Amino acid sequence: DLIEQSKRLAAFQSVTAHLVPFPSRTRIGIGSGSTVIYVVEAITTLVPPTTLSTMTFYPTGAQSEQLIESAGLNLQYINKLPPGTLLDVCFDGADEVDPNLNLIKGGGACLWQEKIVATSSKKFVCVADFRKMSPALGTMWKKGIPIEVLPLAANRVLGELERMGSLGPKVRPGLPGKAGAVVTDNGMWIVDAPFRPLRVEGTSDKEKGEWQVDELADALIKIPGVAEIGLFYGKNGNQAGEGGAQKPVEAY
Ligand code: DER
Protein backbone atom coordinates (compact mmCIF):
# COMPACT_ATOMS: atom_id res chain seq x y z
CA ASP A 1 0.00 0.00 0.00
CA LEU A 2 1.03 3.64 -0.38
CA ILE A 3 2.35 4.12 3.14
CA GLU A 4 4.48 0.97 3.12
CA GLN A 5 5.79 1.87 -0.33
CA SER A 6 6.75 5.38 0.85
CA LYS A 7 8.47 3.98 3.94
CA ARG A 8 10.42 1.55 1.77
CA LEU A 9 11.31 4.25 -0.78
CA ALA A 10 12.51 6.59 1.97
CA ALA A 11 14.59 3.78 3.44
CA PHE A 12 16.23 2.84 0.14
CA GLN A 13 16.89 6.52 -0.67
CA SER A 14 18.52 7.11 2.72
CA VAL A 15 20.81 4.07 2.42
CA THR A 16 21.66 4.97 -1.19
CA ALA A 17 22.57 8.50 -0.10
CA HIS A 18 24.34 7.87 3.22
CA LEU A 19 25.86 4.40 3.19
CA VAL A 20 26.35 2.92 -0.28
CA PRO A 21 28.76 5.69 -1.47
CA PHE A 22 30.72 5.51 1.79
CA PRO A 23 32.14 2.02 2.41
CA SER A 24 34.38 3.55 5.09
CA ARG A 25 31.28 4.07 7.24
CA THR A 26 31.64 0.76 9.04
CA ARG A 27 29.94 1.51 12.39
CA ILE A 28 26.17 1.89 11.87
CA GLY A 29 23.41 2.54 14.40
CA ILE A 30 20.05 0.92 13.70
CA GLY A 31 16.90 2.43 15.24
CA SER A 32 13.54 0.90 16.06
CA GLY A 33 10.07 0.79 14.55
CA SER A 34 8.59 -0.36 11.25
CA THR A 35 10.40 1.99 8.84
CA VAL A 36 13.82 0.87 9.99
CA ILE A 37 12.91 -2.68 8.89
CA TYR A 38 13.13 -1.33 5.33
CA VAL A 39 16.45 0.35 6.14
CA VAL A 40 17.94 -3.04 7.01
CA GLU A 41 16.41 -4.54 3.86
CA ALA A 42 18.00 -1.71 1.85
CA ILE A 43 21.39 -2.28 3.50
CA THR A 44 21.39 -6.01 2.79
CA THR A 45 20.15 -5.37 -0.76
CA LEU A 46 22.33 -2.42 -1.81
CA VAL A 47 25.65 -2.93 0.02
CA PRO A 48 27.95 -5.54 -1.56
CA PRO A 49 28.54 -8.58 0.71
CA THR A 50 32.28 -7.96 0.88
CA THR A 51 31.67 -4.43 2.18
CA LEU A 52 28.86 -5.61 4.45
CA SER A 53 31.24 -8.01 6.19
CA THR A 54 33.41 -5.06 7.25
CA MET A 55 30.44 -3.27 8.82
CA THR A 56 29.16 -3.54 12.42
CA PHE A 57 25.63 -2.67 13.49
CA TYR A 58 24.61 -1.23 16.85
CA PRO A 59 21.02 -1.73 18.09
CA THR A 60 18.69 0.58 19.98
CA GLY A 61 16.71 -2.09 21.81
CA ALA A 62 15.35 -5.64 21.61
CA GLN A 63 13.52 -5.19 18.30
CA SER A 64 16.52 -3.54 16.66
CA GLU A 65 18.86 -6.23 17.96
CA GLN A 66 16.61 -8.96 16.58
CA LEU A 67 16.41 -7.13 13.24
CA ILE A 68 20.20 -6.99 12.94
CA GLU A 69 20.64 -10.63 13.94
CA SER A 70 17.95 -12.00 11.64
CA ALA A 71 19.48 -10.07 8.72
CA GLY A 72 22.79 -11.86 9.45
CA LEU A 73 24.60 -8.58 10.05
CA ASN A 74 27.51 -8.13 12.47
CA LEU A 75 26.01 -7.11 15.84
CA GLN A 76 27.82 -5.05 18.46
CA TYR A 77 26.76 -2.94 21.46
CA ILE A 78 27.35 0.74 21.97
CA ASN A 79 29.13 0.12 25.25
CA LYS A 80 31.87 -1.67 23.33
CA LEU A 81 32.84 1.61 21.64
CA PRO A 82 35.90 3.20 23.30
CA PRO A 83 34.92 6.47 25.07
CA GLY A 84 35.08 9.32 22.58
CA THR A 85 34.63 7.08 19.56
CA LEU A 86 31.48 7.72 17.53
CA LEU A 87 29.44 5.61 15.15
CA ASP A 88 29.76 6.73 11.53
CA VAL A 89 26.04 6.94 10.80
CA CYS A 90 22.73 6.06 12.44
CA PHE A 91 19.42 5.33 10.70
CA ASP A 92 16.17 5.67 12.66
CA GLY A 93 12.53 6.55 12.23
CA ALA A 94 10.43 9.24 13.86
CA ASP A 95 6.85 9.88 14.83
CA GLU A 96 6.81 13.53 13.74
CA VAL A 97 9.30 15.91 12.07
CA ASP A 98 9.10 19.72 12.18
CA PRO A 99 10.63 22.14 9.64
CA ASN A 100 13.84 22.37 11.71
CA LEU A 101 14.05 18.58 11.75
CA ASN A 102 13.22 18.43 15.41
CA LEU A 103 11.62 15.07 16.07
CA ILE A 104 9.11 13.41 18.29
CA LYS A 105 10.32 9.85 18.86
CA GLY A 106 9.28 7.08 21.21
CA GLY A 107 6.11 5.76 19.62
CA GLY A 108 7.79 2.38 19.88
CA ALA A 109 8.99 2.98 23.46
CA CYS A 110 12.66 2.68 22.45
CA LEU A 111 13.61 6.34 22.77
CA TRP A 112 16.25 6.08 25.52
CA GLN A 113 18.63 3.79 23.65
CA GLU A 114 17.68 5.52 20.39
CA LYS A 115 18.87 8.85 21.74
CA ILE A 116 22.08 7.33 23.12
CA VAL A 117 22.90 5.78 19.74
CA ALA A 118 21.75 8.84 17.76
CA THR A 119 23.92 11.20 19.79
CA SER A 120 26.85 8.77 19.56
CA SER A 121 26.78 9.04 15.77
CA LYS A 122 28.57 11.50 13.49
CA LYS A 123 25.48 11.63 11.31
CA PHE A 124 21.90 10.83 12.26
CA VAL A 125 19.67 9.98 9.30
CA CYS A 126 15.96 10.20 10.10
CA VAL A 127 13.86 8.07 7.74
CA ALA A 128 10.26 9.28 7.78
CA ASP A 129 7.44 9.00 5.26
CA PHE A 130 5.17 11.86 4.21
CA ARG A 131 2.81 11.35 7.15
CA LYS A 132 5.49 12.45 9.61
CA MET A 133 6.21 15.92 8.17
CA SER A 134 4.55 18.61 10.29
CA PRO A 135 4.55 22.40 10.68
CA ALA A 136 4.97 22.05 14.46
CA LEU A 137 5.45 19.05 16.73
CA GLY A 138 2.13 18.04 18.22
CA THR A 139 -0.07 19.04 15.30
CA MET A 140 0.07 15.57 13.74
CA TRP A 141 1.30 13.27 16.54
CA LYS A 142 -1.47 13.74 19.13
CA LYS A 143 -0.50 10.98 21.53
CA GLY A 144 1.93 13.21 23.38
CA ILE A 145 5.68 13.41 23.83
CA PRO A 146 6.95 9.99 24.96
CA ILE A 147 8.96 10.28 28.17
CA GLU A 148 10.85 7.36 29.74
CA VAL A 149 10.37 7.44 33.51
CA LEU A 150 11.29 5.48 36.62
CA PRO A 151 8.04 3.65 37.54
CA LEU A 152 8.40 4.73 41.17
CA ALA A 153 8.36 8.37 40.10
CA ALA A 154 5.56 8.13 37.52
CA ASN A 155 2.91 9.93 39.57
CA ARG A 156 5.37 12.67 40.54
CA VAL A 157 6.20 13.18 36.86
CA LEU A 158 2.52 13.23 35.85
CA GLY A 159 1.85 15.97 38.40
CA GLU A 160 4.77 18.07 37.19
CA LEU A 161 3.71 17.64 33.55
CA GLU A 162 0.21 18.87 34.35
CA ARG A 163 1.70 21.87 36.14
CA MET A 164 3.69 22.57 32.96
CA GLY A 165 0.52 22.59 30.88
CA SER A 166 0.48 19.07 29.50
CA LEU A 167 -3.04 18.12 28.45
CA GLY A 168 -3.82 14.80 30.14
CA PRO A 169 -0.44 13.07 30.45
CA LYS A 170 -0.66 9.37 31.20
CA VAL A 171 1.37 6.22 31.72
CA ARG A 172 1.31 4.16 28.50
CA PRO A 173 -0.81 1.06 29.14
CA GLY A 174 0.42 -2.36 28.05
CA LEU A 175 -1.18 -4.01 25.02
CA PRO A 176 -4.07 -6.45 25.58
CA GLY A 177 -2.65 -9.52 27.28
CA LYS A 178 -0.27 -7.49 29.38
CA ALA A 179 -1.93 -6.11 32.51
CA GLY A 180 -0.26 -2.91 33.64
CA ALA A 181 2.05 -0.46 31.88
CA VAL A 182 4.38 -0.89 28.92
CA VAL A 183 7.80 -1.81 30.34
CA THR A 184 10.72 -0.64 28.16
CA ASP A 185 13.90 -2.58 27.30
CA ASN A 186 15.41 -0.74 30.25
CA GLY A 187 12.74 -1.74 32.78
CA MET A 188 11.15 1.70 32.77
CA TRP A 189 7.67 3.06 32.00
CA ILE A 190 6.62 5.47 29.26
CA VAL A 191 4.55 8.56 30.02
CA ASP A 192 2.92 10.19 26.98
CA ALA A 193 2.58 13.94 27.54
CA PRO A 194 0.40 15.88 25.07
CA PHE A 195 1.19 19.59 24.75
CA ARG A 196 -0.15 22.31 22.48
CA PRO A 197 1.80 22.37 19.19
CA LEU A 198 5.40 23.32 19.96
CA ARG A 199 6.75 26.62 18.64
CA VAL A 200 9.60 26.04 16.22
CA GLU A 201 11.05 29.52 16.76
CA GLY A 202 10.61 32.28 19.29
CA THR A 203 9.95 31.68 22.99
CA SER A 204 7.36 29.88 25.08
CA ASP A 205 4.17 31.40 26.44
CA LYS A 206 3.89 29.27 29.54
CA GLU A 207 0.71 31.00 30.70
CA LYS A 208 -0.99 29.61 27.62
CA GLY A 209 0.92 26.33 27.89
CA GLU A 210 2.49 27.05 24.49
CA TRP A 211 6.09 25.91 24.62
CA GLN A 212 9.01 26.46 22.28
CA VAL A 213 10.53 23.11 21.43
CA ASP A 214 14.02 23.61 22.87
CA GLU A 215 12.70 25.24 26.04
CA LEU A 216 10.27 22.40 26.63
CA ALA A 217 13.00 19.82 26.07
CA ASP A 218 15.22 21.59 28.61
CA ALA A 219 12.36 21.68 31.15
CA LEU A 220 11.26 18.07 30.68
CA ILE A 221 14.69 16.50 31.07
CA LYS A 222 15.09 18.19 34.46
CA ILE A 223 12.03 16.60 36.04
CA PRO A 224 13.25 14.17 38.74
CA GLY A 225 12.37 10.62 37.67
CA VAL A 226 12.66 11.34 33.96
CA ALA A 227 15.30 9.15 32.31
CA GLU A 228 15.01 10.53 28.76
CA ILE A 229 12.54 12.37 26.53
CA GLY A 230 11.26 11.71 23.02
CA LEU A 231 12.25 15.12 21.64
CA PHE A 232 15.30 14.97 19.34
CA TYR A 233 16.95 18.18 18.15
CA GLY A 234 17.38 18.72 14.44
CA LYS A 235 19.65 21.01 12.46
CA ASN A 236 20.80 23.31 15.20
CA GLY A 237 20.44 20.81 17.98
CA ASN A 238 22.72 21.04 20.97
CA GLN A 239 22.88 17.35 21.71
CA ALA A 240 26.17 15.54 21.91
CA GLY A 241 27.64 14.09 18.76
CA GLU A 242 30.81 15.08 16.93
CA GLY A 243 31.93 18.48 18.12
CA GLY A 244 29.01 18.87 20.49
CA ALA A 245 26.41 19.88 17.96
CA GLN A 246 24.62 16.97 16.34
CA LYS A 247 25.08 16.81 12.58
CA PRO A 248 22.05 18.01 10.63
CA VAL A 249 19.33 15.42 10.63
CA GLU A 250 18.55 14.35 7.08
CA ALA A 251 14.88 13.55 6.91
CA TYR A 252 13.46 11.55 4.02
O1 DER B 1 9.90 4.85 18.60
C1 DER B 1 10.46 5.49 17.70
O2 DER B 1 10.99 6.61 17.85
C2 DER B 1 10.47 4.87 16.35
O3 DER B 1 11.55 5.28 15.62
C3 DER B 1 9.20 5.12 15.74
O4 DER B 1 8.23 5.69 16.45
C4 DER B 1 9.02 5.23 14.28
O5 DER B 1 8.16 4.17 14.02
P1 DER B 1 7.66 3.83 12.58
O6 DER B 1 8.89 3.76 11.70
O7 DER B 1 7.02 2.49 12.78
O8 DER B 1 6.70 4.91 12.20
Short mmCIF file of C-alpha atoms in Angstrom, two decimals, residues 17-128:
data_model
loop_
_atom_site.label_atom_id
_atom_site.label_comp_id
_atom_site.label_asym_id
_atom_site.label_seq_id
_atom_site.Cartn_x
_atom_site.Cartn_y
_atom_site.Cartn_z
CA ALA A 17 22.57 8.50 -0.10
CA HIS A 18 24.34 7.87 3.22
CA LEU A 19 25.86 4.40 3.19
CA VAL A 20 26.35 2.92 -0.28
CA PRO A 21 28.76 5.69 -1.47
CA PHE A 22 30.72 5.51 1.79
CA PRO A 23 32.14 2.02 2.41
CA SER A 24 34.38 3.55 5.09
CA ARG A 25 31.28 4.07 7.24
CA THR A 26 31.64 0.76 9.04
CA ARG A 27 29.94 1.51 12.39
CA ILE A 28 26.17 1.89 11.87
CA GLY A 29 23.41 2.54 14.40
CA ILE A 30 20.05 0.92 13.70
CA GLY A 31 16.90 2.43 15.24
CA SER A 32 13.54 0.90 16.06
CA GLY A 33 10.07 0.79 14.55
CA SER A 34 8.59 -0.36 11.25
CA THR A 35 10.40 1.99 8.84
CA VAL A 36 13.82 0.87 9.99
CA ILE A 37 12.91 -2.68 8.89
CA TYR A 38 13.13 -1.33 5.33
CA VAL A 39 16.45 0.35 6.14
CA VAL A 40 17.94 -3.04 7.01
CA GLU A 41 16.41 -4.54 3.86
CA ALA A 42 18.00 -1.71 1.85
CA ILE A 43 21.39 -2.28 3.50
CA THR A 44 21.39 -6.01 2.79
CA THR A 45 20.15 -5.37 -0.76
CA LEU A 46 22.33 -2.42 -1.81
CA VAL A 47 25.65 -2.93 0.02
CA PRO A 48 27.95 -5.54 -1.56
CA PRO A 49 28.54 -8.58 0.71
CA THR A 50 32.28 -7.96 0.88
CA THR A 51 31.67 -4.43 2.18
CA LEU A 52 28.86 -5.61 4.45
CA SER A 53 31.24 -8.01 6.19
CA THR A 54 33.41 -5.06 7.25
CA MET A 55 30.44 -3.27 8.82
CA THR A 56 29.16 -3.54 12.42
CA PHE A 57 25.63 -2.67 13.49
CA TYR A 58 24.61 -1.23 16.85
CA PRO A 59 21.02 -1.73 18.09
CA THR A 60 18.69 0.58 19.98
CA GLY A 61 16.71 -2.09 21.81
CA ALA A 62 15.35 -5.64 21.61
CA GLN A 63 13.52 -5.19 18.30
CA SER A 64 16.52 -3.54 16.66
CA GLU A 65 18.86 -6.23 17.96
CA GLN A 66 16.61 -8.96 16.58
CA LEU A 67 16.41 -7.13 13.24
CA ILE A 68 20.20 -6.99 12.94
CA GLU A 69 20.64 -10.63 13.94
CA SER A 70 17.95 -12.00 11.64
CA ALA A 71 19.48 -10.07 8.72
CA GLY A 72 22.79 -11.86 9.45
CA LEU A 73 24.60 -8.58 10.05
CA ASN A 74 27.51 -8.13 12.47
CA LEU A 75 26.01 -7.11 15.84
CA GLN A 76 27.82 -5.05 18.46
CA TYR A 77 26.76 -2.94 21.46
CA ILE A 78 27.35 0.74 21.97
CA ASN A 79 29.13 0.12 25.25
CA LYS A 80 31.87 -1.67 23.33
CA LEU A 81 32.84 1.61 21.64
CA PRO A 82 35.90 3.20 23.30
CA PRO A 83 34.92 6.47 25.07
CA GLY A 84 35.08 9.32 22.58
CA THR A 85 34.63 7.08 19.56
CA LEU A 86 31.48 7.72 17.53
CA LEU A 87 29.44 5.61 15.15
CA ASP A 88 29.76 6.73 11.53
CA VAL A 89 26.04 6.94 10.80
CA CYS A 90 22.73 6.06 12.44
CA PHE A 91 19.42 5.33 10.70
CA ASP A 92 16.17 5.67 12.66
CA GLY A 93 12.53 6.55 12.23
CA ALA A 94 10.43 9.24 13.86
CA ASP A 95 6.85 9.88 14.83
CA GLU A 96 6.81 13.53 13.74
CA VAL A 97 9.30 15.91 12.07
CA ASP A 98 9.10 19.72 12.18
CA PRO A 99 10.63 22.14 9.64
CA ASN A 100 13.84 22.37 11.71
CA LEU A 101 14.05 18.58 11.75
CA ASN A 102 13.22 18.43 15.41
CA LEU A 103 11.62 15.07 16.07
CA ILE A 104 9.11 13.41 18.29
CA LYS A 105 10.32 9.85 18.86
CA GLY A 106 9.28 7.08 21.21
CA GLY A 107 6.11 5.76 19.62
CA GLY A 108 7.79 2.38 19.88
CA ALA A 109 8.99 2.98 23.46
CA CYS A 110 12.66 2.68 22.45
CA LEU A 111 13.61 6.34 22.77
CA TRP A 112 16.25 6.08 25.52
CA GLN A 113 18.63 3.79 23.65
CA GLU A 114 17.68 5.52 20.39
CA LYS A 115 18.87 8.85 21.74
CA ILE A 116 22.08 7.33 23.12
CA VAL A 117 22.90 5.78 19.74
CA ALA A 118 21.75 8.84 17.76
CA THR A 119 23.92 11.20 19.79
CA SER A 120 26.85 8.77 19.56
CA SER A 121 26.78 9.04 15.77
CA LYS A 122 28.57 11.50 13.49
CA LYS A 123 25.48 11.63 11.31
CA PHE A 124 21.90 10.83 12.26
CA VAL A 125 19.67 9.98 9.30
CA CYS A 126 15.96 10.20 10.10
CA VAL A 127 13.86 8.07 7.74
CA ALA A 128 10.26 9.28 7.78
#
